[in-house]
Coordinates of C-alpha atoms and ligand atoms in Angstrom, one line a residue:
M1 CA -40.1 -75.5 54.3
G2 CA -41.8 -72.8 52.2
I3 CA -42.9 -73.3 48.7
F4 CA -39.9 -71.3 47.5
S5 CA -37.4 -73.5 49.4
F6 CA -36.4 -75.6 46.4
F7 CA -33.0 -75.9 47.9
N8 CA -34.1 -78.2 50.7
K9 CA -32.0 -79.9 53.4
E10 CA -31.6 -83.2 51.5
K11 CA -30.3 -81.5 48.4
K12 CA -27.9 -79.4 50.5
E13 CA -26.6 -82.6 52.1
T14 CA -26.0 -84.2 48.7
L15 CA -24.2 -81.1 47.5
D16 CA -22.1 -80.8 50.7
K17 CA -21.2 -84.4 50.6
G18 CA -20.4 -84.4 46.9
L19 CA -18.2 -81.4 47.2
S20 CA -16.4 -82.6 50.4
K21 CA -13.2 -83.7 48.7
T22 CA -12.8 -80.4 46.9
K23 CA -13.6 -78.5 50.0
E24 CA -11.1 -80.4 52.2
S25 CA -8.4 -79.8 49.6
V26 CA -9.2 -76.1 49.2
F27 CA -9.3 -75.5 52.9
S28 CA -6.1 -77.3 53.6
K29 CA -4.4 -75.3 50.9
I30 CA -5.8 -72.0 52.2
T31 CA -4.7 -72.9 55.7
K32 CA -1.1 -73.3 54.4
A33 CA -1.5 -70.1 52.3
I34 CA -2.2 -68.0 55.4
A35 CA 0.0 -69.9 57.9
G36 CA 1.6 -67.4 60.3
K37 CA -0.2 -64.4 58.8
S38 CA -2.9 -62.4 60.5
K39 CA -3.6 -60.0 57.7
V40 CA -4.3 -60.4 54.0
D41 CA -1.3 -58.9 52.3
D42 CA 0.5 -59.4 49.0
D43 CA 2.1 -62.6 50.1
V44 CA -1.2 -64.1 51.1
L45 CA -2.7 -63.0 47.8
D46 CA 0.1 -64.6 45.9
N47 CA -0.4 -67.8 47.8
L48 CA -4.1 -67.6 47.3
E49 CA -3.6 -67.3 43.6
E50 CA -1.7 -70.6 43.6
V51 CA -4.4 -72.2 45.8
L52 CA -7.1 -71.4 43.2
I53 CA -5.0 -72.4 40.2
T54 CA -4.1 -75.7 41.7
S55 CA -7.8 -76.2 42.6
D56 CA -8.6 -76.2 38.9
V57 CA -10.4 -72.9 38.9
G58 CA -8.4 -71.9 35.8
V59 CA -6.0 -69.1 35.3
D60 CA -8.3 -66.4 33.9
T61 CA -11.0 -66.8 36.5
T62 CA -8.4 -67.0 39.3
L63 CA -7.0 -63.7 38.2
K64 CA -10.4 -62.1 38.2
I65 CA -11.1 -63.4 41.7
I66 CA -7.7 -62.2 43.0
D67 CA -8.3 -58.8 41.4
R68 CA -11.6 -58.5 43.2
I69 CA -10.1 -59.5 46.5
E70 CA -7.3 -57.1 46.1
K71 CA -9.8 -54.2 45.5
R72 CA -11.8 -55.3 48.5
V73 CA -8.7 -55.4 50.7
A74 CA -7.6 -52.0 49.5
R75 CA -11.1 -50.6 50.3
D76 CA -11.5 -52.3 53.7
K77 CA -7.9 -51.4 54.6
Y78 CA -7.4 -54.2 57.1
V79 CA -8.7 -57.7 56.3
T80 CA -7.8 -60.5 58.6
T81 CA -6.8 -63.9 57.2
Q82 CA -9.8 -65.3 59.3
E83 CA -12.1 -63.3 57.1
L84 CA -10.5 -64.7 53.9
T85 CA -12.9 -67.6 53.2
T86 CA -16.0 -65.4 53.7
L87 CA -14.4 -62.8 51.3
L88 CA -13.7 -65.6 48.8
R89 CA -17.2 -66.9 49.0
D90 CA -18.7 -63.5 48.5
E91 CA -16.5 -62.4 45.7
I92 CA -16.7 -65.7 43.7
A93 CA -20.5 -65.7 44.1
S94 CA -20.7 -62.1 42.9
L95 CA -18.4 -62.8 40.0
L96 CA -20.4 -65.7 38.8
T97 CA -23.8 -64.1 39.2
E98 CA -22.8 -60.6 37.9
N99 CA -21.4 -61.3 34.5
N100 CA -23.0 -64.5 33.5
T101 CA -26.1 -66.5 32.8
E102 CA -29.1 -66.9 35.1
D103 CA -29.4 -70.0 37.2
A104 CA -31.7 -72.6 35.6
E105 CA -35.1 -73.2 37.1
E106 CA -35.5 -76.5 39.0
F107 CA -35.8 -79.1 36.3
A108 CA -38.4 -77.0 34.5
L109 CA -39.3 -77.5 30.9
P110 CA -40.0 -74.2 29.0
E111 CA -43.5 -73.4 27.9
G112 CA -44.7 -73.8 24.3
K113 CA -42.1 -76.3 23.2
K114 CA -43.7 -79.7 23.1
P115 CA -41.9 -82.0 23.0
Y116 CA -38.9 -80.2 24.4
V117 CA -36.0 -82.0 22.7
I118 CA -32.6 -82.4 24.5
M119 CA -29.7 -83.8 22.6
V120 CA -26.9 -85.0 24.9
V121 CA -23.3 -84.8 23.6
G122 CA -19.8 -85.3 25.0
V123 CA -16.8 -87.5 24.7
N124 CA -16.9 -91.2 25.8
G125 CA -17.2 -92.0 29.5
V126 CA -18.1 -88.5 30.8
G127 CA -21.5 -89.6 32.1
K128 CA -23.9 -88.8 29.2
T129 CA -26.1 -91.9 29.6
T130 CA -26.2 -91.6 33.4
T131 CA -27.1 -87.9 33.2
I132 CA -29.9 -88.8 30.8
G133 CA -31.3 -91.3 33.3
K134 CA -31.2 -88.9 36.1
L135 CA -32.8 -86.1 34.0
A136 CA -35.6 -88.4 32.9
Y137 CA -36.2 -89.3 36.5
Q138 CA -36.5 -85.6 37.5
F139 CA -38.8 -84.7 34.7
K140 CA -41.0 -87.7 35.3
K141 CA -41.1 -86.8 39.0
A142 CA -42.3 -83.4 38.0
G143 CA -45.2 -85.1 36.2
K144 CA -43.8 -84.9 32.7
K145 CA -44.0 -87.5 29.9
V146 CA -40.5 -88.3 28.8
Y147 CA -39.1 -90.3 25.9
L148 CA -35.6 -91.6 25.5
G149 CA -33.8 -92.1 22.2
A150 CA -30.8 -94.5 22.1
A151 CA -28.9 -92.8 19.3
D152 CA -25.6 -94.1 20.6
T153 CA -25.5 -97.1 18.2
F154 CA -21.7 -97.2 18.1
R155 CA -21.0 -99.3 21.1
A156 CA -22.7 -102.6 21.9
A157 CA -23.5 -102.0 25.5
A158 CA -24.7 -98.4 25.0
V159 CA -28.2 -99.2 24.0
E160 CA -28.6 -101.8 26.8
Q161 CA -27.3 -99.2 29.3
L162 CA -30.0 -96.7 28.3
V163 CA -32.6 -99.5 28.4
I164 CA -31.7 -100.2 32.0
W165 CA -32.2 -96.6 32.9
S166 CA -35.5 -96.4 31.0
E167 CA -36.7 -99.4 33.1
R168 CA -35.4 -98.0 36.3
V169 CA -37.1 -94.7 35.8
G170 CA -40.1 -96.1 34.0
V171 CA -40.1 -94.1 30.8
P172 CA -40.3 -95.4 27.2
I173 CA -37.2 -95.8 25.0
V174 CA -36.9 -95.9 21.3
K175 CA -34.0 -98.0 19.9
Q176 CA -32.7 -99.9 17.0
N177 CA -29.9 -102.4 16.6
M178 CA -26.3 -101.6 17.3
G179 CA -24.7 -100.1 14.2
S180 CA -27.9 -98.7 12.9
D181 CA -28.1 -95.0 11.8
P182 CA -28.3 -92.8 14.8
A183 CA -30.2 -90.1 12.9
S184 CA -32.8 -92.6 12.1
V185 CA -33.1 -93.5 15.8
A186 CA -33.6 -89.8 16.6
F187 CA -36.2 -89.5 13.9
D188 CA -38.2 -92.5 15.2
T189 CA -37.9 -91.2 18.8
L190 CA -39.3 -87.8 17.9
N191 CA -42.1 -89.3 15.9
S192 CA -43.1 -91.6 18.7
A193 CA -42.8 -88.8 21.3
K194 CA -44.9 -86.5 19.1
A195 CA -47.6 -89.1 18.4
N196 CA -47.8 -89.8 22.1
D197 CA -48.0 -86.2 23.2
A198 CA -44.7 -86.3 25.2
D199 CA -43.4 -83.3 27.0
A200 CA -39.7 -84.1 26.7
V201 CA -37.4 -86.2 24.5
I202 CA -33.8 -86.9 25.5
I203 CA -31.4 -88.3 22.9
D204 CA -28.2 -90.1 23.8
T205 CA -25.4 -89.9 21.3
A206 CA -22.0 -91.7 20.9
G207 CA -19.0 -90.2 22.6
R208 CA -16.5 -91.8 20.3
L209 CA -16.5 -92.5 16.6
H210 CA -13.6 -93.3 14.3
N211 CA -12.5 -89.7 14.5
K212 CA -13.6 -86.3 15.6
I213 CA -14.8 -85.1 12.2
N214 CA -17.0 -88.1 11.9
L215 CA -18.5 -87.4 15.3
M216 CA -19.2 -83.8 14.5
N217 CA -20.8 -84.7 11.1
E218 CA -22.9 -87.3 12.8
L219 CA -24.2 -84.8 15.4
T220 CA -25.1 -82.4 12.6
K221 CA -26.9 -85.1 10.7
I222 CA -28.9 -86.1 13.8
K223 CA -29.8 -82.4 14.4
N224 CA -31.0 -82.0 10.8
V225 CA -33.1 -85.1 10.8
M226 CA -34.8 -84.0 14.1
K227 CA -36.0 -80.8 12.4
K228 CA -38.1 -82.8 10.0
V229 CA -40.3 -83.9 12.9
V230 CA -40.0 -80.9 15.3
P231 CA -38.8 -77.8 13.2
D232 CA -37.1 -76.0 16.1
A233 CA -35.5 -79.2 17.6
P234 CA -33.1 -79.8 19.3
H235 CA -34.0 -77.1 21.8
E236 CA -31.2 -78.0 24.0
I237 CA -27.8 -79.4 23.1
L238 CA -26.4 -80.4 26.5
L239 CA -22.7 -81.0 26.6
V240 CA -21.6 -83.3 29.4
L241 CA -18.2 -82.8 31.0
D242 CA -16.4 -85.0 33.5
G243 CA -15.5 -82.7 36.4
S244 CA -13.0 -85.1 37.8
T245 CA -10.7 -84.5 34.8
G246 CA -10.3 -80.9 35.9
Q247 CA -8.7 -78.7 33.2
N248 CA -9.3 -81.4 30.6
A249 CA -13.0 -80.9 31.1
F250 CA -12.4 -77.2 30.4
E251 CA -10.5 -78.0 27.2
Q252 CA -13.3 -80.3 26.0
A253 CA -15.8 -77.6 26.6
K254 CA -13.7 -75.2 24.4
Q255 CA -13.5 -77.8 21.6
F256 CA -17.1 -78.8 21.6
T257 CA -18.5 -75.3 21.9
T258 CA -16.6 -74.2 18.8
A259 CA -17.6 -77.3 16.8
T260 CA -21.3 -77.5 17.7
E261 CA -24.0 -75.2 19.0
V262 CA -24.0 -76.3 22.6
N263 CA -26.4 -74.3 24.7
A264 CA -26.2 -76.0 28.1
L265 CA -23.5 -77.7 30.1
A266 CA -23.6 -80.5 32.7
V267 CA -20.5 -81.2 34.9
T268 CA -20.5 -84.7 36.3
K269 CA -18.5 -86.8 38.9
L270 CA -18.0 -83.9 41.3
D271 CA -18.2 -86.4 44.1
G272 CA -15.0 -88.2 44.8
T273 CA -12.8 -85.6 43.2
A274 CA -10.8 -82.6 44.6
K275 CA -11.1 -80.9 41.2
G276 CA -14.6 -79.4 41.8
G277 CA -13.2 -75.9 41.4
V278 CA -13.3 -76.4 37.7
V279 CA -17.1 -75.7 37.8
I280 CA -16.2 -72.1 38.9
G281 CA -13.9 -71.6 35.9
I282 CA -16.3 -73.2 33.5
S283 CA -19.2 -71.2 34.8
D284 CA -17.3 -68.0 34.6
H285 CA -15.6 -68.6 31.2
F286 CA -18.4 -69.8 28.9
R287 CA -21.4 -67.8 27.9
I288 CA -23.2 -71.1 28.1
P289 CA -24.9 -71.9 31.4
V290 CA -23.8 -74.8 33.6
K291 CA -27.3 -76.2 34.1
Y292 CA -26.7 -79.4 35.9
I293 CA -24.1 -81.0 38.2
G294 CA -23.6 -84.7 38.8
L295 CA -22.9 -85.7 42.4
G296 CA -23.0 -89.4 42.3
E297 CA -24.2 -92.5 40.4
G298 CA -27.7 -92.6 41.8
M299 CA -30.9 -91.5 40.3
E300 CA -31.2 -88.6 42.7
D301 CA -27.7 -87.4 42.3
L302 CA -28.2 -84.7 39.7
Q303 CA -28.8 -81.2 40.7
V304 CA -29.6 -77.9 39.0
F305 CA -26.4 -75.8 39.3
R306 CA -27.1 -72.8 41.5
K307 CA -24.0 -70.6 41.7
R308 CA -24.5 -69.1 45.1
E309 CA -25.4 -72.5 46.7
F310 CA -22.4 -74.1 45.1
V311 CA -20.0 -71.4 46.3
N312 CA -21.6 -71.5 49.8
S313 CA -21.2 -75.2 50.0
L314 CA -17.6 -75.0 48.9
F315 CA -16.5 -72.2 51.1
G316 CA -19.0 -72.5 53.9
E317 CA -18.1 -73.3 57.5
Ligands
LIG401 N1 -19.4 -90.9 40.9 C1 -20.0 -90.5 39.8 N2 -20.0 -91.3 38.8 C2 -20.7 -90.9 37.7 C3 -21.4 -89.7 37.6 N3 -22.0 -89.6 36.4 C4 -21.6 -90.8 35.7 N4 -20.9 -91.6 36.5 C5 -20.3 -92.9 36.2 O1 -19.4 -92.7 35.1 C6 -19.4 -93.9 34.3 C7 -19.6 -93.5 32.8 O2 -20.9 -93.0 32.7 P1 -21.8 -93.1 31.4 O3 -23.1 -92.4 31.7 O4 -21.8 -94.5 30.9 O5 -20.9 -92.2 30.4 P2 -21.2 -91.9 28.8 O6 -20.7 -90.5 28.6 O7 -22.5 -92.3 28.5 O8 -20.1 -92.9 28.2 P3 -20.1 -93.5 26.7 O9 -21.5 -94.1 26.4 O10 -19.0 -94.6 26.7 O11 -19.7 -92.4 25.8 C8 -20.4 -94.8 34.8 O12 -19.8 -95.7 35.6 C9 -21.3 -93.9 35.7 O13 -21.9 -94.5 36.7 C10 -21.4 -88.8 38.8 O14 -22.0 -87.7 38.8 N5 -20.7 -89.3 39.8
LIG402 MG1 -23.3 -93.6 27.1

């Protein structure tokens, strides 16, 4: 493997395996959609539209994809149904890469921001804490010094869960007792990280408070307190979405992105679900990059989202 082959065999296997349920479901639907047809015609396109919508791609993105395929079919005159998946793969990959954000670099931290501060947000149970553990593992593996901050003080087990991850990965954690002020935990974490010349800080937050307004106010408070230690922190507000909830993940993204300044997305639990198509819709719809995808519960099961690799894995042979 050359130095540029970041996307190695092992990662491809994890991705293929993780997306296998979505893939099986999409393929069986496509097979039905083209049954008895040799040529891509209006009927096939209608059926295909339904396939994409029922695969959680989302209506807007589905219409864009269908439109591209229609144009392609008109241009190429005769397109066989056998060519359809190749066509889909090409057009979806082009759609995502043309009018959207760049793929993130492989777990790289940007230059000149030290410590680079990531605040992780999202509703309860989506996989925030797990994603933090996996991210810490990757940064550490890349030789970076990472600090974790247990600012989810709302739930008793939340701090313990992050402690377990910090031990598993071997990175320091800053915590206080359950019920303490999350902003104060964030403040302490940034101070420790700065004093110890850390490269990255990852802050866990609560997914559930008494109500939504409280939650948003608390996130704002945490952000403001961070700035007292690192003026341009948080550099990244990473919204975690549970991909297995399909369109619900899409709705959460809409709500959170209007309420807070989210600038990165992670979609988790793509393994074990047939709703992986939602990543295509989310990636197309939001001006915010999908940076990471979760493909399992293990330490290694987080990947940088690469649009073309994702589409290739989903529609590949
Ligand atoms: N299969 C699978 N499970 C995942 C993935 N990410 C997280 N999980 C599981 O989802 C469950 C919830 O994950 P947490 O990390 O605790 O979620 P959270 O957002 O921190 O939840 P709260 O702290 O309650 O807000 C755990 O059992 C995780 O192991 C993933 O990519 N794949
Ligand atoms: Mg948590």
